[in-house]
mmCIF file of C-alpha atoms and ligand atoms in Angstrom:
data_model
loop_
_atom_site.group_PDB
_atom_site.id
_atom_site.type_symbol
_atom_site.label_atom_id
_atom_site.label_comp_id
_atom_site.label_asym_id
_atom_site.label_seq_id
_atom_site.Cartn_x
_atom_site.Cartn_y
_atom_site.Cartn_z
ATOM 1 C CA MET A 289 81.469 234.300 -65.469
ATOM 2 C CA SER A 290 82.869 231.011 -64.107
ATOM 3 C CA ALA A 291 80.616 227.951 -64.040
ATOM 4 C CA LYS A 292 78.633 227.939 -60.818
ATOM 5 C CA ILE A 293 77.276 225.070 -58.836
ATOM 6 C CA ARG A 294 73.528 224.717 -59.367
ATOM 7 C CA LEU A 295 71.461 223.537 -56.432
ATOM 8 C CA TYR A 296 67.790 222.631 -56.170
ATOM 9 C CA VAL A 297 66.157 223.824 -52.927
ATOM 10 C CA GLU A 298 62.586 223.760 -51.714
ATOM 11 C CA HIS A 299 62.752 227.153 -50.014
ATOM 12 C CA PRO A 300 61.198 230.244 -51.677
ATOM 13 C CA LEU A 301 63.662 232.374 -53.676
ATOM 14 C CA GLY A 302 63.515 236.140 -54.161
ATOM 15 C CA ASP A 303 65.383 239.421 -53.707
ATOM 16 C CA GLY A 304 67.438 239.286 -50.483
ATOM 17 C CA GLN A 305 65.785 236.000 -49.456
ATOM 18 C CA SER A 306 67.793 233.892 -46.970
ATOM 19 C CA VAL A 307 67.876 230.212 -47.811
ATOM 20 C CA PRO A 308 68.790 227.779 -45.007
ATOM 21 C CA LEU A 309 70.622 224.636 -46.097
ATOM 22 C CA ASP A 310 69.977 221.166 -44.747
ATOM 23 C CA ARG A 311 72.745 218.833 -43.647
ATOM 24 C CA ASP A 312 73.200 217.126 -47.030
ATOM 25 C CA GLN A 313 73.255 220.400 -48.938
ATOM 26 C CA ALA A 314 75.791 221.919 -46.511
ATOM 27 C CA HIS A 315 77.966 218.816 -46.757
ATOM 28 C CA TYR A 316 77.818 218.939 -50.567
ATOM 29 C CA LEU A 317 78.595 222.659 -50.905
ATOM 30 C CA PHE A 318 81.132 223.125 -48.124
ATOM 31 C CA GLY A 319 82.540 219.610 -47.699
ATOM 32 C CA VAL A 320 82.545 218.137 -51.210
ATOM 33 C CA MET A 321 82.692 221.266 -53.400
ATOM 34 C CA ARG A 322 84.865 223.191 -50.885
ATOM 35 C CA LEU A 323 82.816 226.375 -51.183
ATOM 36 C CA GLY A 324 83.352 228.909 -48.394
ATOM 37 C CA MET A 325 82.293 232.397 -47.355
ATOM 38 C CA GLY A 326 82.214 234.672 -50.410
ATOM 39 C CA GLY A 327 81.343 231.739 -52.659
ATOM 40 C CA GLN A 328 78.332 231.863 -54.973
ATOM 41 C CA VAL A 329 75.773 229.280 -56.056
ATOM 42 C CA LEU A 330 72.848 229.205 -58.474
ATOM 43 C CA LEU A 331 69.576 228.135 -56.860
ATOM 44 C CA PHE A 332 66.236 227.031 -58.307
ATOM 45 C CA ASN A 333 63.113 225.560 -56.755
ATOM 46 C CA SER A 334 60.711 224.763 -59.654
ATOM 47 C CA ARG A 335 58.708 227.942 -58.877
ATOM 48 C CA ASP A 336 60.819 231.117 -58.749
ATOM 49 C CA GLY A 337 63.313 230.710 -61.608
ATOM 50 C CA GLU A 338 67.062 230.629 -61.016
ATOM 51 C CA TRP A 339 68.814 232.901 -58.499
ATOM 52 C CA LEU A 340 72.436 233.773 -57.832
ATOM 53 C CA ALA A 341 73.103 233.442 -54.104
ATOM 54 C CA ASP A 342 76.035 234.308 -51.798
ATOM 55 C CA VAL A 343 77.237 232.033 -49.034
ATOM 56 C CA GLU A 344 76.376 233.815 -45.763
ATOM 57 C CA GLN A 345 77.065 231.054 -43.273
ATOM 58 C CA ALA A 346 79.043 227.908 -43.955
ATOM 59 C CA GLY A 347 79.117 225.064 -41.447
ATOM 60 C CA LYS A 348 79.666 221.319 -41.567
ATOM 61 C CA ARG A 349 76.043 220.468 -40.946
ATOM 62 C CA ALA A 350 74.214 223.669 -41.890
ATOM 63 C CA GLY A 351 74.569 226.945 -43.717
ATOM 64 C CA VAL A 352 72.709 229.936 -45.094
ATOM 65 C CA LEU A 353 72.701 231.411 -48.595
ATOM 66 C CA ALA A 354 71.328 234.828 -49.569
ATOM 67 C CA CYS A 355 69.710 235.468 -52.962
ATOM 68 C CA VAL A 356 71.360 238.322 -54.880
ATOM 69 C CA GLN A 357 69.638 238.472 -58.268
ATOM 70 C CA GLN A 358 67.486 236.404 -60.582
ATOM 71 C CA THR A 359 69.551 234.853 -63.372
ATOM 72 C CA LYS A 360 66.751 233.005 -65.256
ATOM 73 C CA PRO A 361 62.983 233.112 -65.197
ATOM 74 C CA LEU A 362 61.085 229.890 -64.483
ATOM 75 C CA GLN A 363 60.868 227.828 -67.662
ATOM 76 C CA MET A 364 58.140 225.225 -67.349
ATOM 77 C CA PRO A 365 58.481 222.143 -69.568
ATOM 78 C CA PRO A 366 55.578 221.188 -71.843
ATOM 79 C CA ASP A 367 52.779 219.270 -70.097
ATOM 80 C CA LEU A 368 54.250 215.881 -70.974
ATOM 81 C CA TRP A 369 54.189 212.818 -68.723
ATOM 82 C CA LEU A 370 56.540 209.915 -69.303
ATOM 83 C CA LEU A 371 54.916 206.607 -68.299
ATOM 84 C CA PHE A 372 57.324 203.682 -68.253
ATOM 85 C CA ALA A 373 57.487 200.208 -66.774
ATOM 86 C CA PRO A 374 60.522 199.998 -64.454
ATOM 87 C CA ILE A 375 63.305 197.709 -65.649
ATOM 88 C CA LYS A 376 66.708 196.977 -64.087
ATOM 89 C CA LYS A 377 67.921 199.535 -61.561
ATOM 90 C CA ALA A 378 70.623 201.252 -63.625
ATOM 91 C CA ARG A 379 68.387 201.415 -66.705
ATOM 92 C CA THR A 380 65.471 202.780 -64.677
ATOM 93 C CA ASP A 381 67.805 205.450 -63.244
ATOM 94 C CA PHE A 382 68.832 206.271 -66.817
ATOM 95 C CA ILE A 383 65.204 206.680 -67.935
ATOM 96 C CA VAL A 384 64.438 209.082 -65.076
ATOM 97 C CA GLU A 385 67.610 211.102 -65.656
ATOM 98 C CA LYS A 386 66.979 211.389 -69.403
ATOM 99 C CA ALA A 387 63.283 212.217 -68.935
ATOM 100 C CA ALA A 388 64.233 215.139 -66.677
ATOM 101 C CA GLU A 389 66.844 216.357 -69.180
ATOM 102 C CA MET A 390 64.488 215.970 -72.139
ATOM 103 C CA GLY A 391 61.768 218.086 -70.527
ATOM 104 C CA ALA A 392 59.171 215.757 -69.025
ATOM 105 C CA ALA A 393 56.843 217.532 -66.600
ATOM 106 C CA ARG A 394 56.023 214.332 -64.674
ATOM 107 C CA ILE A 395 57.530 210.858 -64.600
ATOM 108 C CA VAL A 396 55.185 207.985 -63.787
ATOM 109 C CA PRO A 397 56.506 204.445 -63.246
ATOM 110 C CA VAL A 398 53.739 202.018 -64.169
ATOM 111 C CA GLN A 399 53.226 198.351 -63.403
ATOM 112 C CA THR A 400 52.136 196.404 -66.464
ATOM 113 C CA GLU A 401 51.449 192.672 -66.753
ATOM 114 C CA PHE A 402 55.038 191.911 -67.743
ATOM 115 C CA THR A 403 56.776 194.487 -65.536
ATOM 116 C CA ASN A 404 59.889 192.917 -64.033
ATOM 117 C CA SER A 405 59.980 194.964 -60.862
ATOM 118 C CA GLU A 406 57.219 195.319 -58.295
ATOM 119 C CA ARG A 407 58.926 197.975 -56.234
ATOM 120 C CA ILE A 408 60.779 201.209 -56.906
ATOM 121 C CA ARG A 409 62.637 203.585 -54.616
ATOM 122 C CA GLN A 410 60.656 206.709 -55.434
ATOM 123 C CA ASP A 411 62.908 208.914 -53.259
ATOM 124 C CA ARG A 412 66.043 207.707 -55.058
ATOM 125 C CA LEU A 413 64.474 208.252 -58.475
ATOM 126 C CA GLN A 414 63.328 211.736 -57.425
ATOM 127 C CA ALA A 415 66.923 212.511 -56.370
ATOM 128 C CA HIS A 416 68.086 211.453 -59.869
ATOM 129 C CA ALA A 417 65.569 213.836 -61.451
ATOM 130 C CA ILE A 418 66.856 216.664 -59.216
ATOM 131 C CA GLU A 419 70.488 215.938 -60.139
ATOM 132 C CA ALA A 420 69.604 215.887 -63.828
ATOM 133 C CA ALA A 421 67.850 219.270 -63.588
ATOM 134 C CA GLU A 422 70.820 220.724 -61.659
ATOM 135 C CA GLN A 423 73.206 219.519 -64.335
ATOM 136 C CA CYS A 424 71.224 220.499 -67.459
ATOM 137 C CA GLY A 425 70.416 224.080 -66.498
ATOM 138 C CA GLY A 426 66.681 223.509 -66.042
ATOM 139 C CA THR A 427 64.666 225.550 -63.582
ATOM 140 C CA TYR A 428 62.037 222.849 -63.001
ATOM 141 C CA VAL A 429 62.272 219.342 -61.533
ATOM 142 C CA PRO A 430 59.668 216.829 -62.727
ATOM 143 C CA GLU A 431 57.816 214.945 -60.010
ATOM 144 C CA VAL A 432 58.551 211.207 -59.966
ATOM 145 C CA ALA A 433 55.291 209.522 -58.945
ATOM 146 C CA GLU A 434 54.962 206.321 -56.939
ATOM 147 C CA LEU A 435 54.679 203.093 -58.926
ATOM 148 C CA GLN A 436 51.067 202.576 -60.003
ATOM 149 C CA LYS A 437 49.173 199.967 -61.973
ATOM 150 C CA LEU A 438 48.744 200.902 -65.627
ATOM 151 C CA ASP A 439 45.138 199.672 -65.642
ATOM 152 C CA ARG A 440 44.272 201.849 -62.678
ATOM 153 C CA LEU A 441 45.902 204.876 -64.233
ATOM 154 C CA LEU A 442 43.891 204.312 -67.430
ATOM 155 C CA ASP A 443 40.677 203.905 -65.376
ATOM 156 C CA HIS A 444 41.210 207.434 -64.009
ATOM 157 C CA TRP A 445 42.769 209.037 -67.080
ATOM 158 C CA PRO A 446 42.516 212.865 -67.025
ATOM 159 C CA ASP A 447 40.188 214.466 -69.562
ATOM 160 C CA GLY A 448 41.942 215.890 -72.591
ATOM 161 C CA ARG A 449 45.344 214.215 -72.091
ATOM 162 C CA GLN A 450 46.567 212.443 -75.227
ATOM 163 C CA LEU A 451 48.612 209.237 -75.035
ATOM 164 C CA MET A 452 51.480 208.309 -77.362
ATOM 165 C CA PHE A 453 51.401 204.523 -77.054
ATOM 166 C CA CYS A 454 54.745 203.114 -78.201
ATOM 167 C CA ASP A 455 53.851 199.596 -79.253
ATOM 168 C CA GLU A 456 56.593 197.151 -80.209
ATOM 169 C CA ALA A 457 53.996 195.173 -82.214
ATOM 170 C CA GLU A 458 54.100 198.074 -84.712
ATOM 171 C CA VAL A 459 57.849 197.668 -85.317
ATOM 172 C CA GLY A 460 58.564 198.749 -88.877
ATOM 173 C CA ALA A 461 54.996 199.930 -89.506
ATOM 174 C CA ALA A 462 54.377 203.416 -90.851
ATOM 175 C CA LYS A 463 52.798 204.635 -87.636
ATOM 176 C CA ARG A 464 54.249 208.042 -86.927
ATOM 177 C CA LEU A 465 53.091 210.561 -84.393
ATOM 178 C CA ALA A 466 50.534 212.568 -86.366
ATOM 179 C CA ALA A 467 50.671 216.332 -86.030
ATOM 180 C CA SER A 468 48.151 217.685 -83.548
ATOM 181 C CA THR A 469 47.671 220.964 -81.740
ATOM 182 C CA PRO A 470 50.729 222.002 -79.696
ATOM 183 C CA GLY A 471 50.018 222.981 -76.083
ATOM 184 C CA GLN A 472 47.771 219.992 -75.297
ATOM 185 C CA PRO A 473 48.583 217.735 -72.336
ATOM 186 C CA TRP A 474 50.221 214.484 -73.428
ATOM 187 C CA ALA A 475 51.757 211.307 -72.040
ATOM 188 C CA ILE A 476 54.165 208.826 -73.605
ATOM 189 C CA LEU A 477 53.900 205.144 -72.672
ATOM 190 C CA ILE A 478 56.892 202.779 -72.859
ATOM 191 C CA GLY A 479 56.505 199.111 -71.952
ATOM 192 C CA PRO A 480 58.790 196.711 -70.062
ATOM 193 C CA GLU A 481 61.431 194.315 -71.440
ATOM 194 C CA GLY A 482 58.694 191.757 -72.073
ATOM 195 C CA GLY A 483 56.524 194.250 -73.956
ATOM 196 C CA PHE A 484 52.746 194.619 -73.582
ATOM 197 C CA SER A 485 50.339 191.706 -73.172
ATOM 198 C CA ASP A 486 47.662 191.102 -75.837
ATOM 199 C CA ARG A 487 45.010 192.267 -73.381
ATOM 200 C CA GLU A 488 46.868 195.507 -72.616
ATOM 201 C CA ARG A 489 47.500 196.140 -76.319
ATOM 202 C CA ALA A 490 43.806 195.665 -77.112
ATOM 203 C CA ARG A 491 42.738 197.986 -74.317
ATOM 204 C CA LEU A 492 45.291 200.669 -75.150
ATOM 205 C CA SER A 493 44.620 200.600 -78.883
ATOM 206 C CA ALA A 494 40.888 201.086 -78.315
ATOM 207 C CA LEU A 495 41.244 204.179 -76.120
ATOM 208 C CA PRO A 496 39.984 207.301 -77.902
ATOM 209 C CA PHE A 497 42.891 209.393 -76.603
ATOM 210 C CA ALA A 498 45.607 206.845 -77.576
ATOM 211 C CA HIS A 499 47.875 207.335 -80.604
ATOM 212 C CA VAL A 500 49.671 204.111 -81.523
ATOM 213 C CA VAL A 501 53.213 204.841 -82.660
ATOM 214 C CA SER A 502 56.086 202.791 -84.081
ATOM 215 C CA LEU A 503 59.671 203.730 -83.208
ATOM 216 C CA GLY A 504 61.153 202.370 -86.437
ATOM 217 C CA PRO A 505 62.191 199.040 -87.896
ATOM 218 C CA ARG A 506 64.118 197.742 -84.863
ATOM 219 C CA ILE A 507 62.965 196.748 -81.384
ATOM 220 C CA LEU A 508 64.579 199.200 -78.994
ATOM 221 C CA ARG A 509 65.412 198.573 -75.366
ATOM 222 C CA ALA A 510 62.974 200.360 -73.092
ATOM 223 C CA ASP A 511 65.552 202.988 -72.065
ATOM 224 C CA THR A 512 66.439 203.724 -75.696
ATOM 225 C CA ALA A 513 62.738 203.763 -76.599
ATOM 226 C CA ALA A 514 61.995 206.337 -73.870
ATOM 227 C CA VAL A 515 64.628 208.752 -75.209
ATOM 228 C CA ALA A 516 63.608 208.153 -78.851
ATOM 229 C CA ALA A 517 59.916 208.720 -78.083
ATOM 230 C CA MET A 518 60.604 211.908 -76.138
ATOM 231 C CA THR A 519 62.770 213.180 -78.995
ATOM 232 C CA ILE A 520 59.989 212.580 -81.534
ATOM 233 C CA TRP A 521 57.392 214.174 -79.290
ATOM 234 C CA GLN A 522 59.536 217.210 -78.430
ATOM 235 C CA GLN A 523 60.341 217.795 -82.095
ATOM 236 C CA ALA A 524 56.685 217.579 -83.157
ATOM 237 C CA LEU A 525 54.796 219.117 -80.255
ATOM 238 C CA GLY A 526 57.187 220.253 -77.525
ATOM 239 C CA ASP A 527 59.393 223.220 -76.684
ATOM 240 C CA TRP A 528 62.202 222.643 -79.180
ATOM 241 C CA GLU A 529 62.207 225.745 -81.345
HETATM 242 N N1 SAM B 422 59.892 192.089 -75.686
HETATM 243 C C1 SAM B 422 59.326 192.925 -76.680
HETATM 244 C C2 SAM B 422 59.402 192.235 -78.046
HETATM 245 O O1 SAM B 422 60.344 191.473 -78.234
HETATM 246 O O2 SAM B 422 58.592 192.543 -78.899
HETATM 247 C C3 SAM B 422 60.087 194.271 -76.755
HETATM 248 C C4 SAM B 422 59.820 195.229 -75.665
HETATM 249 S S1 SAM B 422 60.851 196.673 -75.827
HETATM 250 C C5 SAM B 422 62.368 196.058 -75.226
HETATM 251 C C6 SAM B 422 60.327 197.733 -74.546
HETATM 252 C C7 SAM B 422 59.360 198.841 -74.955
HETATM 253 O O3 SAM B 422 59.991 199.768 -75.813
HETATM 254 C C8 SAM B 422 58.135 198.401 -75.712
HETATM 255 O O4 SAM B 422 57.113 197.899 -74.877
HETATM 256 C C9 SAM B 422 57.722 199.673 -76.436
HETATM 257 O O5 SAM B 422 56.991 200.539 -75.591
HETATM 258 C C10 SAM B 422 59.060 200.292 -76.759
HETATM 259 N N2 SAM B 422 59.563 199.956 -78.109
HETATM 260 C C11 SAM B 422 60.739 199.378 -78.417
HETATM 261 N N3 SAM B 422 60.909 199.293 -79.750
HETATM 262 C C12 SAM B 422 59.808 199.835 -80.326
HETATM 263 C C13 SAM B 422 59.387 200.061 -81.675
HETATM 264 N N4 SAM B 422 60.158 199.738 -82.709
HETATM 265 N N5 SAM B 422 58.192 200.664 -81.872
HETATM 266 C C14 SAM B 422 57.407 201.036 -80.823
HETATM 267 N N6 SAM B 422 57.752 200.849 -79.526
HETATM 268 C C15 SAM B 422 58.939 200.269 -79.266
#
């Protein structure tokens, strides 16, 4: 079977279901990718798995697809949040893209004391997560939350969620992620270019649900650290068989 375009849609998917396309989707499929009547696409919506769909109507500004058969069941990622302090635009985009590929269930930009940026474009970051899921064959797109203050998030921390606190102060220390029960909700926390303040480090280290972890003998850039931490977590507790 030839490689098919994968497209995330919000519409329900199911046997014989018609799926209307918005202007951007129609432009992408029929304008950019030159798909026409008789063409086929793979659709997913984070709920109904992946579906093969035929092009039923193709216009410049709109179109309709029709679901033919399910090609993959929904595969939910593990209940892992990636918390990170936004850095420069391209590196923040990279973190979101890699988090979606690596199987984060939710991506939460957090403002720490030394966070460089006070604003994010949540809609743009969400679009990056969608593109990453389309490209990597996933059937689920992680939500990218609005930027929130780390302190506030910790004030309202959900019961039972563990926190892998990646602390640059532990560089080179033997602080590995200790084995714990798979299937628990977790979050990974990566700091900004300037690292964590002493006050933040003291607060985080004292939290009963926090697990302080070192990412080896070198200080990694935040984007590298995010990928390294997700790799360690996935290997130990995630859905890598
Ligand atoms: N400016 C800080 C310093 O010089 O110590 C470095 C911050 S680092 C660029 C950004 C984030 O990546 C850190 O806050 C931490 O979450 C993570 N990180 C990088 N290297 C790490 C390491 N070896 N161990 C644990 N976390 C690390």
